[in-house]
Amino acid sequence: MRKRIVAGNWKMNTDVAAGVKLAIELMQLLIEKPAPENVGVAIAPPFTHLSEVNKVIDPAKICLAAQNCASESNGAYTGEVAVGMLRSVGVMAIIIGHSERRAYFKEDHATLAKKVDLTIKNQLRPIFCCGEVLDERNAGIQNNIVENQLMESLFHLNNEDFLRVSIAYEPVWAIGTGVVATPDQAQEMHKFIRSLVAARYGAEIAEQLTILYGGSCKSSNAVEIFSKPDVDGGLIGGAALDAAEFHRIVQSF
Ligand code: PEP
């Protein structure tokens, strides 16, 4: 049975003290009521918080993730944070290609491919984001957009390396908007993604791939979305900033 994951993307929210408090609250809730069997929990705080948050979480209960990484391994890249640095503070997974990185920081397919490669080279796990904007969905070209994103930044990986990847389908029109994809829209795209992976890597690897849904996911809609056969969990933004709400989403399987 493939792994289910609920991952929280805190984005640029909380200071270190508030972030540590949020992580402690979540730990407490997971001790009182652990995640269902086969469901992994991850949180991606801002870079500044990682070291302190790592001290208050049990890695058996919460996987520490980062929201981004540099596309180079070290050197004269002022302001950047390398994968090796993230690894050194306990990070296990890295969100790569979030739509906010693509849109606001102009991250292109080639840059994202380099980040994926460095993440894997450092034995961490990429959570690779893909998804179309509203105009693309309205034009009916969402499948082409997502296929291109996967082809350009992920499908150069060999089989062994691809096994370290999780994919998050995040329709951009649903992120932070309160407009959630319908469970059927999510299922349709997840099934399409799995079919692309099957064509590239074979049915067995496609079956093992964890595909998360992201975009205005909350405890009030998670049960229905997570019940779809190709939806293996969620990448959660706003709702991850409330420990009790995030914990309810974890319990939604
Ligand atoms: C996200 O940014 O990855 C996300 C899914 O945000 P939200 O849940 O707030 O829509």
CSV table of C-alpha atoms and ligand atoms in Angstrom, one decimal:
chain,number,residue,atom,x,y,z
A,1,MET,CA,0.0,0.0,0.0
A,2,ARG,CA,1.5,3.3,-1.0
A,3,LYS,CA,2.3,6.0,1.6
A,4,ARG,CA,-0.3,8.6,2.5
A,5,ILE,CA,1.1,12.0,3.5
A,6,VAL,CA,-0.3,15.2,4.9
A,7,ALA,CA,2.2,18.0,4.7
A,8,GLY,CA,1.9,21.6,6.0
A,9,ASN,CA,3.4,24.5,4.1
A,10,TRP,CA,3.7,27.3,6.6
A,11,LYS,CA,4.9,29.7,3.8
A,12,MET,CA,6.2,33.1,5.2
A,13,ASN,CA,4.2,33.0,8.4
A,14,THR,CA,5.1,32.9,12.1
A,15,ASP,CA,8.2,34.1,13.9
A,16,VAL,CA,10.5,31.4,15.5
A,17,ALA,CA,8.7,31.5,18.8
A,18,ALA,CA,5.3,31.1,17.3
A,19,GLY,CA,6.6,28.4,14.9
A,20,VAL,CA,8.1,26.4,17.7
A,21,LYS,CA,4.8,26.7,19.7
A,22,LEU,CA,2.8,25.5,16.7
A,23,ALA,CA,5.1,22.5,16.3
A,24,ILE,CA,4.8,21.7,20.0
A,25,GLU,CA,1.0,21.9,19.8
A,26,LEU,CA,1.0,19.6,16.8
A,27,MET,CA,3.3,17.1,18.5
A,28,GLN,CA,1.1,17.0,21.5
A,29,LEU,CA,-2.0,16.3,19.4
A,30,LEU,CA,-0.2,13.5,17.5
A,31,ILE,CA,0.8,12.0,20.9
A,32,GLU,CA,-2.8,12.1,22.1
A,33,LYS,CA,-4.2,10.8,18.8
A,34,PRO,CA,-1.5,9.5,16.4
A,35,ALA,CA,-1.9,9.8,12.6
A,36,PRO,CA,-3.8,6.8,11.1
A,37,GLU,CA,-1.6,3.9,10.1
A,38,ASN,CA,0.4,4.5,6.9
A,39,VAL,CA,-0.2,8.3,7.1
A,40,GLY,CA,3.0,10.4,7.4
A,41,VAL,CA,2.9,14.0,8.7
A,42,ALA,CA,5.3,16.7,7.5
A,43,ILE,CA,5.7,20.3,8.2
A,44,ALA,CA,7.6,22.9,6.2
A,45,PRO,CA,8.4,26.0,8.4
A,46,PRO,CA,10.4,28.9,7.1
A,47,PHE,CA,14.2,28.4,6.9
A,48,THR,CA,14.9,30.4,10.1
A,49,HIS,CA,12.7,28.1,12.2
A,50,LEU,CA,14.0,24.7,11.0
A,51,SER,CA,16.8,24.2,13.6
A,52,GLU,CA,14.6,25.1,16.5
A,53,VAL,CA,11.5,23.3,15.3
A,54,ASN,CA,13.7,20.2,14.8
A,55,LYS,CA,14.5,20.2,18.5
A,56,VAL,CA,10.8,19.9,19.5
A,57,ILE,CA,9.5,17.3,17.1
A,58,ASP,CA,9.9,13.5,17.1
A,59,PRO,CA,11.0,12.5,13.6
A,60,ALA,CA,9.0,9.3,14.0
A,61,LYS,CA,5.8,11.5,14.2
A,62,ILE,CA,6.7,14.6,12.1
A,63,CYS,CA,9.0,14.8,9.1
A,64,LEU,CA,10.8,18.2,8.9
A,65,ALA,CA,10.5,19.7,5.4
A,66,ALA,CA,11.8,22.9,3.8
A,67,GLN,CA,9.8,25.1,1.4
A,68,ASN,CA,12.5,25.6,-1.1
A,69,CYS,CA,16.3,25.1,-1.7
A,70,ALA,CA,19.0,26.6,-3.8
A,71,SER,CA,19.7,25.2,-7.3
A,72,GLU,CA,23.4,25.1,-6.6
A,73,SER,CA,25.2,23.1,-4.0
A,74,ASN,CA,27.4,25.9,-2.5
A,75,GLY,CA,29.3,29.0,-3.3
A,76,ALA,CA,28.8,32.7,-4.1
A,77,TYR,CA,25.0,32.8,-4.1
A,78,THR,CA,24.1,35.4,-1.6
A,79,GLY,CA,20.9,34.7,0.3
A,80,GLU,CA,20.5,31.2,-1.0
A,81,VAL,CA,20.1,28.1,1.2
A,82,ALA,CA,21.7,24.8,-0.1
A,83,VAL,CA,20.2,21.4,0.3
A,84,GLY,CA,23.2,20.2,2.3
A,85,MET,CA,22.6,23.0,4.8
A,86,LEU,CA,19.0,22.0,5.1
A,87,ARG,CA,20.0,18.4,5.6
A,88,SER,CA,22.4,19.5,8.4
A,89,VAL,CA,19.4,20.9,10.5
A,90,GLY,CA,17.3,17.7,10.1
A,91,VAL,CA,15.3,18.4,7.0
A,92,MET,CA,14.2,15.2,5.3
A,93,ALA,CA,12.0,16.6,2.4
A,94,ILE,CA,11.9,19.7,0.3
A,95,ILE,CA,8.9,21.3,-1.5
A,96,ILE,CA,10.1,22.1,-5.0
A,97,GLY,CA,8.3,24.1,-7.7
A,98,HIS,CA,5.5,25.6,-5.6
A,99,SER,CA,3.4,27.9,-7.8
A,100,GLU,CA,4.4,30.9,-5.7
A,101,ARG,CA,8.1,30.1,-6.5
A,102,ARG,CA,7.3,29.7,-10.2
A,103,ALA,CA,5.2,32.9,-10.4
A,104,TYR,CA,6.9,35.4,-8.1
A,105,PHE,CA,10.5,34.2,-8.3
A,106,LYS,CA,10.4,33.1,-12.0
A,107,GLU,CA,11.7,29.6,-11.3
A,108,ASP,CA,11.8,27.8,-14.6
A,109,HIS,CA,11.7,24.1,-15.5
A,110,ALA,CA,15.5,23.8,-15.7
A,111,THR,CA,16.1,25.4,-12.3
A,112,LEU,CA,13.5,23.1,-10.7
A,113,ALA,CA,15.2,20.1,-12.3
A,114,LYS,CA,18.5,21.1,-10.7
A,115,LYS,CA,16.8,21.4,-7.3
A,116,VAL,CA,15.2,18.0,-7.7
A,117,ASP,CA,18.6,16.5,-8.6
A,118,LEU,CA,20.4,18.1,-5.6
A,119,THR,CA,17.7,17.0,-3.2
A,120,ILE,CA,18.0,13.4,-4.3
A,121,LYS,CA,21.8,13.6,-4.4
A,122,ASN,CA,21.6,14.6,-0.7
A,123,GLN,CA,19.3,11.6,0.1
A,124,LEU,CA,16.3,13.9,0.8
A,125,ARG,CA,12.9,13.6,-0.8
A,126,PRO,CA,11.4,16.1,-3.2
A,127,ILE,CA,7.8,17.1,-3.0
A,128,PHE,CA,7.4,18.3,-6.5
A,129,CYS,CA,4.5,20.7,-7.1
A,130,CYS,CA,2.7,21.0,-10.4
A,131,GLY,CA,-0.6,22.6,-11.5
A,132,GLU,CA,-2.3,24.9,-14.0
A,133,VAL,CA,-3.5,28.5,-13.6
A,134,LEU,CA,-7.2,29.4,-14.1
A,135,ASP,CA,-6.9,30.5,-17.7
A,136,GLU,CA,-5.3,27.2,-18.6
A,137,ARG,CA,-8.1,25.2,-16.9
A,138,ASN,CA,-10.7,27.4,-18.7
A,139,ALA,CA,-8.9,26.7,-22.0
A,140,GLY,CA,-9.0,22.9,-21.2
A,141,ILE,CA,-5.2,22.5,-21.4
A,142,GLN,CA,-4.5,21.6,-17.8
A,143,ASN,CA,-3.3,18.1,-18.7
A,144,ASN,CA,-0.8,19.5,-21.2
A,145,ILE,CA,0.5,22.0,-18.6
A,146,VAL,CA,1.0,19.4,-15.9
A,147,GLU,CA,2.5,16.9,-18.3
A,148,ASN,CA,5.0,19.5,-19.5
A,149,GLN,CA,6.0,20.4,-15.9
A,150,LEU,CA,6.7,16.8,-15.1
A,151,MET,CA,8.5,16.1,-18.3
A,152,GLU,CA,10.8,19.1,-18.0
A,153,SER,CA,11.7,18.9,-14.3
A,154,LEU,CA,11.2,15.3,-13.2
A,155,PHE,CA,11.1,12.7,-15.9
A,156,HIS,CA,14.9,12.8,-16.5
A,157,LEU,CA,15.3,10.9,-13.3
A,158,ASN,CA,16.1,7.2,-13.4
A,159,ASN,CA,13.8,4.7,-11.8
A,160,GLU,CA,15.7,4.4,-8.5
A,161,ASP,CA,15.8,8.2,-8.0
A,162,PHE,CA,12.2,8.7,-9.0
A,163,LEU,CA,11.1,6.4,-6.2
A,164,ARG,CA,12.2,9.1,-3.7
A,165,VAL,CA,9.7,11.6,-5.3
A,166,SER,CA,6.2,12.7,-4.2
A,167,ILE,CA,4.1,14.9,-6.4
A,168,ALA,CA,1.7,17.6,-5.2
A,169,TYR,CA,-1.0,18.5,-7.7
A,170,GLU,CA,-1.9,22.1,-6.8
A,171,PRO,CA,-4.2,23.9,-9.2
A,172,VAL,CA,-3.1,27.5,-8.9
A,173,TRP,CA,-6.7,28.8,-8.9
A,174,ALA,CA,-7.3,26.8,-5.7
A,175,ILE,CA,-4.3,27.9,-3.7
A,176,GLY,CA,-5.2,30.4,-0.9
A,177,THR,CA,-8.5,31.3,-2.7
A,178,GLY,CA,-11.0,29.2,-0.8
A,179,VAL,CA,-12.0,27.7,-4.1
A,180,VAL,CA,-11.2,24.0,-3.7
A,181,ALA,CA,-11.1,21.6,-6.7
A,182,THR,CA,-13.9,19.2,-6.6
A,183,PRO,CA,-13.0,15.6,-5.5
A,184,ASP,CA,-13.6,14.5,-9.1
A,185,GLN,CA,-11.4,17.2,-10.6
A,186,ALA,CA,-8.6,16.2,-8.2
A,187,GLN,CA,-9.1,12.5,-8.9
A,188,GLU,CA,-9.1,13.1,-12.7
A,189,MET,CA,-5.8,14.9,-12.6
A,190,HIS,CA,-4.2,12.5,-10.1
A,191,LYS,CA,-5.2,9.6,-12.3
A,192,PHE,CA,-3.7,11.3,-15.3
A,193,ILE,CA,-0.4,12.0,-13.5
A,194,ARG,CA,-0.2,8.4,-12.4
A,195,SER,CA,-0.8,7.3,-16.0
A,196,LEU,CA,2.1,9.5,-17.2
A,197,VAL,CA,4.3,8.0,-14.5
A,198,ALA,CA,3.3,4.5,-15.5
A,199,ALA,CA,4.1,5.3,-19.2
A,200,ARG,CA,7.5,6.6,-18.2
A,201,TYR,CA,8.5,4.4,-15.3
A,202,GLY,CA,6.1,1.4,-15.4
A,203,ALA,CA,3.0,0.4,-13.6
A,204,GLU,CA,4.7,-0.8,-10.4
A,205,ILE,CA,6.5,2.5,-9.7
A,206,ALA,CA,3.4,4.5,-10.6
A,207,GLU,CA,1.4,2.4,-8.1
A,208,GLN,CA,3.9,3.4,-5.4
A,209,LEU,CA,3.9,7.1,-6.1
A,210,THR,CA,2.3,9.3,-3.5
A,211,ILE,CA,0.3,12.1,-5.1
A,212,LEU,CA,-0.9,14.9,-2.8
A,213,TYR,CA,-3.7,17.4,-3.5
A,214,GLY,CA,-3.1,21.1,-2.6
A,215,GLY,CA,-5.4,24.1,-2.8
A,216,SER,CA,-7.8,25.3,0.0
A,217,CYS,CA,-7.9,21.9,1.6
A,218,LYS,CA,-9.4,22.0,5.0
A,219,SER,CA,-10.9,19.4,7.5
A,220,SER,CA,-14.3,20.2,6.0
A,221,ASN,CA,-13.4,19.0,2.5
A,222,ALA,CA,-10.4,16.7,3.2
A,223,VAL,CA,-12.4,13.5,3.9
A,224,GLU,CA,-14.1,13.6,0.5
A,225,ILE,CA,-11.0,14.5,-1.4
A,226,PHE,CA,-8.8,11.9,0.3
A,227,SER,CA,-11.3,9.2,-0.3
A,228,LYS,CA,-10.5,9.3,-4.1
A,229,PRO,CA,-8.4,6.4,-5.2
A,230,ASP,CA,-5.5,8.3,-6.6
A,231,VAL,CA,-5.4,11.1,-4.0
A,232,ASP,CA,-2.8,10.1,-1.3
A,233,GLY,CA,-3.1,13.1,1.0
A,234,GLY,CA,-2.6,16.8,0.9
A,235,LEU,CA,-0.2,19.7,0.8
A,236,ILE,CA,-1.9,22.2,3.2
A,237,GLY,CA,-1.2,25.9,3.3
A,238,GLY,CA,-3.4,28.2,5.4
A,239,ALA,CA,-5.0,25.4,7.4
A,240,ALA,CA,-1.6,24.1,8.5
A,241,LEU,CA,-1.1,27.2,10.7
A,242,ASP,CA,-3.7,26.0,13.1
A,243,ALA,CA,-2.5,22.8,14.9
A,244,ALA,CA,-6.0,21.5,15.7
A,245,GLU,CA,-7.3,22.0,12.2
A,246,PHE,CA,-4.2,20.5,10.6
A,247,HIS,CA,-4.5,17.5,13.0
A,248,ARG,CA,-8.1,17.1,11.9
A,249,ILE,CA,-6.9,17.0,8.3
A,250,VAL,CA,-4.4,14.3,9.3
A,251,GLN,CA,-7.2,12.3,10.7
A,252,SER,CA,-9.3,12.6,7.5
A,253,PHE,CA,-8.4,9.2,5.9
B,1,PEP,C1,-0.2,25.7,-0.8
B,1,PEP,O1,0.3,26.8,-0.8
B,1,PEP,O2,0.6,24.7,-1.0
B,1,PEP,C2,-1.6,25.6,-0.5
B,1,PEP,C3,-2.2,24.4,-0.8
B,1,PEP,O3,-2.2,26.6,0.1
B,1,PEP,P1,-3.7,26.7,0.7
B,1,PEP,O4,-4.0,25.4,1.4
B,1,PEP,O5,-3.7,27.9,1.6
B,1,PEP,O6,-4.6,26.9,-0.5
